[in-house]
Tab-separated table of C-alpha atoms and ligand atoms in Angstrom:
chain	number	residue	atom	x	y	z
A	1	MET	CA	-24.493	-18.331	28.067
A	2	VAL	CA	-22.571	-21.786	27.382
A	3	ALA	CA	-18.821	-21.599	27.222
A	4	PHE	CA	-17.335	-23.579	24.413
A	5	PHE	CA	-13.963	-22.915	24.962
A	6	SER	CA	-11.584	-21.656	27.859
A	7	GLU	CA	-9.995	-18.351	27.737
A	8	ASP	CA	-6.491	-20.475	27.153
A	9	GLU	CA	-7.951	-22.392	24.390
A	10	LEU	CA	-9.299	-19.086	22.742
A	11	HIS	CA	-6.088	-17.361	23.170
A	12	ASP	CA	-4.233	-20.545	21.575
A	13	MET	CA	-6.662	-20.374	18.600
A	14	VAL	CA	-5.898	-16.739	18.146
A	15	LEU	CA	-2.161	-17.314	17.978
A	16	LYS	CA	-2.703	-20.219	15.498
A	17	MET	CA	-4.842	-18.091	13.154
A	18	ASP	CA	-2.334	-15.017	13.491
A	19	ALA	CA	0.341	-17.921	12.513
A	20	VAL	CA	-1.503	-19.037	9.463
A	21	GLU	CA	-2.212	-15.476	8.435
A	22	GLU	CA	1.532	-14.788	8.624
A	23	THR	CA	2.105	-17.514	6.305
A	24	ILE	CA	-0.617	-16.795	3.510
A	25	PHE	CA	0.298	-13.103	3.506
A	26	ALA	CA	4.079	-13.680	3.817
A	27	ASN	CA	4.953	-12.440	0.348
A	28	GLY	CA	2.676	-9.482	0.387
A	29	LEU	CA	3.915	-8.556	3.834
A	30	ALA	CA	7.602	-9.127	2.887
A	31	ARG	CA	7.135	-6.653	0.175
A	32	LEU	CA	5.499	-4.118	2.411
A	33	LYS	CA	8.478	-4.199	4.676
A	34	LYS	CA	10.925	-3.338	1.645
A	35	PRO	CA	9.540	-0.610	-0.396
A	36	VAL	CA	11.298	0.197	-3.501
A	37	LEU	CA	11.009	4.145	-3.273
A	38	PRO	CA	14.159	4.551	-0.844
A	39	LEU	CA	16.205	2.659	-3.501
A	40	VAL	CA	14.911	4.802	-5.953
A	41	ASN	CA	15.905	7.838	-4.040
A	42	MET	CA	19.322	6.547	-3.593
A	43	VAL	CA	19.944	5.607	-7.318
A	44	GLN	CA	18.549	9.116	-8.323
A	45	PHE	CA	21.089	10.847	-5.888
A	46	LEU	CA	23.955	8.882	-6.941
A	47	TYR	CA	23.292	9.358	-10.592
A	48	LEU	CA	22.608	13.013	-10.451
A	49	THR	CA	25.726	13.630	-8.249
A	50	GLY	CA	27.797	11.231	-9.665
A	51	PRO	CA	30.080	10.984	-12.944
A	52	PHE	CA	27.611	8.643	-14.520
A	53	ALA	CA	26.204	9.002	-18.240
A	54	THR	CA	23.639	6.578	-17.645
A	55	MET	CA	21.113	4.957	-14.956
A	56	ASP	CA	22.396	1.504	-15.844
A	57	GLU	CA	25.731	2.440	-14.849
A	58	VAL	CA	24.650	3.564	-11.426
A	59	ILE	CA	22.467	0.277	-11.050
A	60	SER	CA	25.461	-2.107	-12.183
A	61	ARG	CA	27.700	-0.894	-9.329
A	62	LEU	CA	24.825	-2.135	-6.702
A	63	THR	CA	26.306	-5.600	-6.379
A	64	LYS	CA	25.985	-5.672	-2.608
A	65	SER	CA	23.203	-5.270	-0.222
A	66	VAL	CA	22.385	-1.930	0.952
A	67	GLU	CA	20.925	-0.834	4.412
A	68	LEU	CA	18.466	2.341	4.226
A	69	GLU	CA	16.584	3.405	7.116
A	70	GLY	CA	17.323	0.176	9.219
A	71	VAL	CA	16.127	-2.066	6.513
A	72	VAL	CA	18.590	-4.264	4.575
A	73	PHE	CA	17.763	-4.682	0.877
A	74	GLU	CA	19.669	-7.838	-0.204
A	75	ASN	CA	19.704	-7.471	-3.764
A	76	PRO	CA	18.959	-3.783	-4.765
A	77	GLN	CA	19.769	-4.591	-8.508
A	78	GLU	CA	16.950	-7.320	-8.684
A	79	MET	CA	14.489	-5.101	-6.810
A	80	LEU	CA	15.179	-2.054	-9.319
A	81	ARG	CA	15.139	-4.142	-12.448
A	82	PRO	CA	11.258	-3.997	-13.072
A	83	TYR	CA	11.482	-0.272	-12.902
A	84	THR	CA	14.533	0.565	-15.033
A	85	ALA	CA	12.461	2.242	-17.874
A	86	TYR	CA	11.129	4.530	-15.598
A	87	LEU	CA	14.693	5.196	-13.746
A	88	GLN	CA	16.127	5.927	-17.315
A	89	GLU	CA	13.940	8.955	-17.493
A	90	PHE	CA	16.057	10.691	-15.118
A	91	GLU	CA	18.772	10.655	-17.985
A	92	VAL	CA	16.760	13.660	-19.424
A	93	LEU	CA	18.197	15.940	-16.542
A	94	LYS	CA	21.725	15.267	-17.756
A	95	GLY	CA	20.701	15.824	-21.353
A	96	LYS	CA	21.477	11.990	-22.115
A	97	LYS	CA	18.052	11.237	-23.783
A	98	ARG	CA	14.683	12.761	-24.541
A	99	LEU	CA	11.598	12.102	-22.427
A	100	SER	CA	9.666	9.144	-23.795
A	101	VAL	CA	6.470	10.185	-22.649
A	102	SER	CA	4.459	13.486	-22.466
A	103	LEU	CA	4.491	14.731	-19.052
A	104	PRO	CA	1.419	16.383	-17.495
A	105	PHE	CA	1.477	19.839	-16.100
A	106	ILE	CA	2.143	19.531	-12.505
A	107	ILE	CA	1.152	21.993	-9.817
A	108	ASN	CA	1.580	22.106	-6.058
A	109	GLU	CA	-1.524	22.317	-3.628
A	110	LYS	CA	-1.153	26.085	-3.824
A	111	GLN	CA	-1.835	25.800	-7.392
A	112	GLU	CA	1.608	26.881	-8.540
A	113	PRO	CA	3.526	25.199	-11.125
A	114	VAL	CA	6.480	22.877	-9.841
A	115	ALA	CA	9.925	23.100	-11.349
A	116	LYS	CA	10.696	20.710	-14.203
A	117	ARG	CA	12.971	18.526	-12.178
A	118	GLN	CA	10.582	18.090	-9.561
A	119	ALA	CA	7.814	17.342	-11.912
A	120	LEU	CA	9.778	14.577	-13.474
A	121	GLU	CA	10.732	13.158	-10.148
A	122	LEU	CA	6.959	13.186	-8.950
A	123	TRP	CA	5.836	11.625	-12.297
A	124	ILE	CA	8.442	8.783	-12.065
A	125	LYS	CA	7.832	8.069	-8.556
A	126	GLN	CA	3.927	7.918	-9.253
A	127	GLN	CA	4.680	5.329	-12.067
A	128	ILE	CA	7.001	3.110	-9.962
A	129	LEU	CA	4.923	3.073	-6.923
A	130	SER	CA	1.648	2.294	-8.979
A	131	GLN	CA	3.492	-0.777	-10.362
A	132	GLU	CA	4.892	-1.736	-6.876
A	133	LEU	CA	1.504	-1.395	-5.277
A	134	GLU	CA	-0.091	-3.470	-7.988
A	135	THR	CA	1.907	-6.401	-7.207
A	136	ILE	CA	1.425	-6.127	-3.411
A	137	ASN	CA	-2.138	-5.744	-3.991
A	138	SER	CA	-2.562	-9.032	-5.724
A	139	MET	CA	-0.371	-10.656	-3.162
A	140	LEU	CA	-2.455	-9.409	-0.330
A	141	CYS	CA	-6.030	-9.541	-1.837
A	142	GLU	CA	-5.874	-12.989	-3.171
A	143	PRO	CA	-5.695	-15.019	0.320
A	144	CYS	CA	-8.359	-12.905	1.714
A	145	GLY	CA	-11.157	-14.553	0.065
A	146	CYS	CA	-12.905	-11.267	-0.204
A	147	VAL	CA	-14.940	-10.068	-3.361
A	148	LEU	CA	-16.093	-6.634	-2.320
A	149	CYS	CA	-14.569	-5.080	-5.534
A	150	CYS	CA	-16.494	-7.750	-7.614
A	151	THR	CA	-19.904	-7.088	-6.235
A	152	GLY	CA	-22.718	-4.571	-6.108
A	153	PRO	CA	-23.746	-3.174	-3.026
A	154	ASN	CA	-25.394	-5.191	-0.125
A	155	SER	CA	-24.455	-8.496	-1.951
A	156	GLU	CA	-24.758	-11.926	-0.476
A	157	PHE	CA	-21.038	-11.705	-0.350
A	158	ASP	CA	-20.552	-8.852	1.714
A	159	GLU	CA	-20.511	-10.280	5.334
A	160	SER	CA	-18.207	-13.206	4.501
A	161	SER	CA	-15.918	-10.389	2.743
A	162	GLY	CA	-15.813	-8.703	6.232
A	163	PHE	CA	-18.299	-5.798	5.530
A	164	LYS	CA	-21.037	-5.419	8.151
A	165	GLY	CA	-24.156	-3.343	8.044
A	166	GLU	CA	-26.054	-1.989	5.027
A	167	MET	CA	-24.143	0.115	2.211
A	168	LYS	CA	-25.866	3.393	1.279
A	169	GLN	CA	-24.668	3.270	-2.264
A	170	ARG	CA	-27.172	1.892	-4.770
A	171	PHE	CA	-24.697	0.652	-7.182
A	172	PHE	CA	-21.115	0.103	-7.891
A	173	GLU	CA	-19.231	1.133	-10.961
A	174	ILE	CA	-16.379	-0.654	-12.818
A	175	PRO	CA	-14.763	1.603	-15.455
A	176	LEU	CA	-13.684	-0.143	-18.560
A	177	THR	CA	-11.745	0.533	-21.784
A	178	GLU	CA	-13.259	-0.044	-25.171
A	179	SER	CA	-11.141	-2.949	-25.655
A	180	GLU	CA	-12.244	-4.528	-22.273
A	181	ILE	CA	-16.132	-4.383	-22.893
A	182	ASP	CA	-16.234	-7.580	-25.106
A	183	LEU	CA	-15.056	-9.586	-21.804
A	184	PHE	CA	-18.615	-8.886	-20.717
A	185	PRO	CA	-21.228	-10.402	-22.959
A	186	ILE	CA	-24.073	-8.827	-21.186
A	187	ASP	CA	-26.884	-5.961	-22.142
A	188	ARG	CA	-25.350	-2.489	-23.344
A	189	VAL	CA	-26.908	0.914	-23.012
A	190	ASP	CA	-25.390	3.324	-25.358
A	191	THR	CA	-27.786	6.017	-26.233
A	192	SER	CA	-27.367	9.830	-27.113
A	193	GLN	CA	-28.638	10.544	-23.848
A	194	SER	CA	-26.176	8.072	-21.755
A	195	ARG	CA	-23.250	9.548	-23.697
A	196	THR	CA	-23.995	13.120	-22.244
A	197	MET	CA	-23.986	11.831	-18.597
A	198	THR	CA	-21.944	10.044	-16.098
A	199	ALA	CA	-23.108	7.328	-13.609
A	200	HIS	CA	-23.015	9.960	-10.852
A	201	SER	CA	-24.645	12.810	-12.967
A	202	GLU	CA	-27.849	14.303	-11.129
A	203	PRO	CA	-30.590	13.466	-11.872
A	204	SER	CA	-29.577	10.144	-12.729
A	205	LEU	CA	-30.192	8.495	-16.169
A	206	ARG	CA	-33.779	6.947	-16.501
A	207	ILE	CA	-34.292	3.864	-18.572
A	208	GLY	CA	-38.199	3.695	-19.097
A	209	GLN	CA	-39.861	4.323	-15.913
A	210	LYS	CA	-36.925	3.193	-13.782
A	211	LEU	CA	-33.447	4.818	-12.779
A	212	PHE	CA	-30.686	2.996	-14.508
A	213	TYR	CA	-29.239	1.359	-11.381
A	214	ARG	CA	-32.831	-0.265	-10.718
A	215	HIS	CA	-32.294	-2.197	-13.696
A	216	ASP	CA	-30.265	-5.510	-14.269
A	217	MET	CA	-26.567	-5.258	-14.644
A	218	ALA	CA	-25.087	-3.885	-17.717
A	219	LEU	CA	-22.545	-2.179	-19.650
A	220	TYR	CA	-23.226	1.760	-20.039
A	221	HIS	CA	-21.523	4.065	-22.621
A	222	TRP	CA	-21.272	7.422	-20.608
A	223	ARG	CA	-19.450	10.697	-21.574
A	224	THR	CA	-16.305	9.497	-19.625
A	225	GLY	CA	-16.315	5.811	-21.348
A	226	TRP	CA	-17.679	2.625	-20.630
A	227	SER	CA	-18.452	1.049	-17.244
A	228	LEU	CA	-20.045	-2.073	-15.834
A	229	ILE	CA	-22.861	-0.895	-13.435
A	230	LEU	CA	-23.336	-3.611	-10.708
A	231	PRO	CA	-26.504	-2.413	-8.985
A	232	GLU	CA	-27.516	-3.757	-5.360
A	233	GLY	CA	-27.026	-7.674	-4.734
A	234	ALA	CA	-25.378	-7.978	-8.202
A	235	ALA	CA	-22.129	-9.570	-8.743
A	236	CYS	CA	-19.671	-9.504	-11.785
A	237	PRO	CA	-20.627	-12.324	-14.135
A	238	HIS	CA	-16.988	-13.383	-13.953
A	239	LEU	CA	-16.974	-14.111	-10.453
A	240	LEU	CA	-17.444	-17.765	-9.510
A	241	ALA	CA	-19.837	-18.223	-6.679
A	242	ASP	CA	-18.450	-21.439	-5.420
A	243	THR	CA	-14.450	-20.700	-5.551
A	244	ARG	CA	-15.008	-16.848	-5.257
A	245	LYS	CA	-12.436	-16.600	-7.923
A	246	CYS	CA	-12.291	-14.462	-11.178
A	247	ARG	CA	-13.108	-16.708	-14.032
A	248	VAL	CA	-10.955	-14.288	-16.377
A	249	TYR	CA	-8.148	-13.467	-13.884
A	250	ALA	CA	-5.411	-13.461	-16.387
A	251	GLU	CA	-7.382	-11.173	-18.657
A	252	ARG	CA	-9.113	-9.124	-16.103
A	253	PRO	CA	-9.669	-5.379	-16.877
A	254	ALA	CA	-7.103	-2.894	-15.676
A	255	VAL	CA	-9.326	-1.395	-13.055
A	256	CYS	CA	-9.430	-4.912	-11.275
A	257	ARG	CA	-5.723	-5.039	-11.172
A	258	LYS	CA	-5.557	-1.611	-9.206
A	259	PRO	CA	-4.638	-1.840	-5.703
A	260	GLN	CA	-6.768	-0.764	-2.790
A	261	ILE	CA	-3.660	1.055	-1.643
A	262	PHE	CA	-3.288	3.568	-4.327
A	263	ALA	CA	-0.216	5.706	-5.237
A	264	TYR	CA	-1.291	9.406	-4.693
A	265	VAL	CA	1.916	10.868	-5.412
A	266	LEU	CA	-0.021	13.009	-8.081
A	267	GLU	CA	-3.684	13.618	-8.534
A	268	LYS	CA	-5.251	14.180	-11.945
A	269	THR	CA	-7.346	17.241	-11.877
A	270	ALA	CA	-10.135	18.207	-14.049
A	271	ASP	CA	-8.132	21.217	-15.684
A	272	VAL	CA	-6.360	21.119	-18.821
A	273	ALA	CA	-3.200	23.183	-19.478
A	274	LYS	CA	-1.596	24.492	-22.928
A	275	ARG	CA	1.810	23.422	-23.707
A	276	SER	CA	4.355	25.769	-25.441
A	277	ASP	CA	3.481	24.025	-28.792
A	278	GLY	CA	-0.173	24.417	-28.284
A	279	ALA	CA	-1.100	21.102	-27.200
A	280	ALA	CA	-3.599	20.596	-24.391
A	281	ILE	CA	-2.193	18.528	-21.440
A	282	PRO	CA	-3.714	17.292	-18.282
A	283	VAL	CA	-2.943	19.205	-15.236
A	284	HIS	CA	-1.975	16.960	-12.168
A	285	MET	CA	-1.593	18.057	-8.484
A	286	ALA	CA	1.354	16.992	-6.233
A	287	ARG	CA	-0.130	15.197	-3.246
A	288	ASN	CA	2.790	13.128	-1.943
A	289	LYS	CA	0.424	10.671	-0.200
A	290	VAL	CA	-0.715	7.103	-0.536
A	291	LEU	CA	-4.434	6.503	-0.231
A	292	ALA	CA	-5.709	3.108	1.244
A	293	ILE	CA	-9.184	2.212	1.164
A	294	TRP	CA	-10.539	1.365	4.632
A	295	ASP	CA	-13.154	-1.074	3.253
A	296	CYS	CA	-10.605	-3.558	2.014
A	297	LEU	CA	-9.939	-6.424	4.257
A	298	TYR	CA	-6.095	-6.509	3.972
A	299	VAL	CA	-5.888	-2.579	4.620
A	300	ARG	CA	-7.769	-3.123	7.852
A	301	LYS	CA	-5.658	-5.944	8.651
A	302	PHE	CA	-2.387	-4.526	8.051
A	303	GLN	CA	-2.683	-0.803	8.894
A	304	ASP	CA	0.401	-0.553	10.557
A	305	ALA	CA	2.415	-2.475	7.987
A	306	ILE	CA	0.919	-0.219	5.187
A	307	GLY	CA	1.398	3.004	7.311
A	308	SER	CA	5.199	1.862	7.834
A	309	TYR	CA	5.467	1.167	4.052
A	310	VAL	CA	4.348	4.564	3.138
A	311	GLU	CA	6.519	6.249	5.691
A	312	MET	CA	9.597	4.765	4.548
A	313	SER	CA	8.682	5.429	0.868
A	314	GLY	CA	8.609	9.295	2.159
A	315	LEU	CA	5.007	9.831	1.637
A	316	GLU	CA	1.980	10.277	3.863
A	317	PRO	CA	-0.477	7.459	4.325
A	318	VAL	CA	-4.262	8.416	4.112
A	319	PHE	CA	-6.795	5.780	5.137
A	320	LYS	CA	-10.114	6.436	3.651
A	321	LYS	CA	-13.625	4.669	3.767
A	322	SER	CA	-15.238	4.186	0.281
A	323	LYS	CA	-18.268	2.090	0.680
A	324	THR	CA	-20.644	3.445	3.241
B	1	SF4	S1	-13.449	-9.351	-14.128
B	1	SF4	FE1	-12.985	-10.552	-12.354
B	1	SF4	S2	-11.722	-9.175	-10.854
B	1	SF4	FE2	-12.927	-7.950	-12.208
B	1	SF4	S3	-14.859	-7.528	-11.031
B	1	SF4	FE3	-15.282	-9.393	-12.464
B	1	SF4	S4	-14.637	-11.060	-11.176
B	1	SF4	FE4	-13.944	-9.342	-10.179
B	2	SF4	S1	-11.811	-5.171	-0.963
B	2	SF4	FE1	-9.527	-5.639	-0.864
B	2	SF4	S2	-9.529	-7.906	-0.310
B	2	SF4	FE2	-11.603	-7.391	-1.051
B	2	SF4	S3	-11.673	-7.861	-3.276
B	2	SF4	FE3	-11.130	-5.790	-3.121
B	2	SF4	S4	-8.977	-5.645	-3.033
B	2	SF4	FE4	-9.550	-7.515	-2.510
């Protein structure tokens, strides 16, 4: 075997690569080091135990940096600002306002209903964490140059996206809302049969002689709504092959904005509960976790930083493989 580089040269190259990575991921890593939930816990505590009528009164007092769990938050007001509307929901607890949303019915892992105050707290944390993780995901995903989320299994992009080996799945599904389907000018399958099934029904939907995922990429109308089905080897029609960028990035579907690090404070179950006024409301289970999908390049790369972020947020990290 011919040695192209000495051990020292290789070591230097790795150090330089690490330095480049530190730069291109700097914004995302900085956000992982300073999660917002410790600040949320602090203002919640101050609001509930202090003489404050509104959450704004608490936040307006935060004019100096604060140190929590050994981390200095230089400008807590600025960090909390994007989440003000959610924080104001805490005012319900002092009778200062009515909830502006309908909360799901929340149970714990023993299937017992949780108290109203805890339910509100869990719901607010789920919303704030989801919003924060959406931002962090975008900051970490873009520099990766990975397009696993935009392609079907076993596409030509897999190896350069960091995935090795053959995936067992025969298709990937990108759920879409009714208002997003016009973004994809491709064939649609909307039949009485497709509407009674899901993409994962057994046996699978057949079109003609073939299983649906043996056909070309198309939009399907299922019982659960619309989705884009990317069969093996396919790529989303908006993925630009040369630059590996999304052609419709600014208007991309909501699911394409979702992080590969998911807020899992609450999990929606298949159950429905009846409210006192007779309305049917979804049942969510308190999980108090953050789920990170191991197939994602930046999840693997920054596992430790993600673990610390989750623990500082007072939650449990769970790393899970999705594409097998
Ligand atoms: S719309 Fe854009 S982000 Fe979403 S799958 Fe297609 S290329 Fe990827
Ligand atoms: S797997 Fe991760 S890095 Fe790759 S496209 Fe999806 S979010 Fe981005």
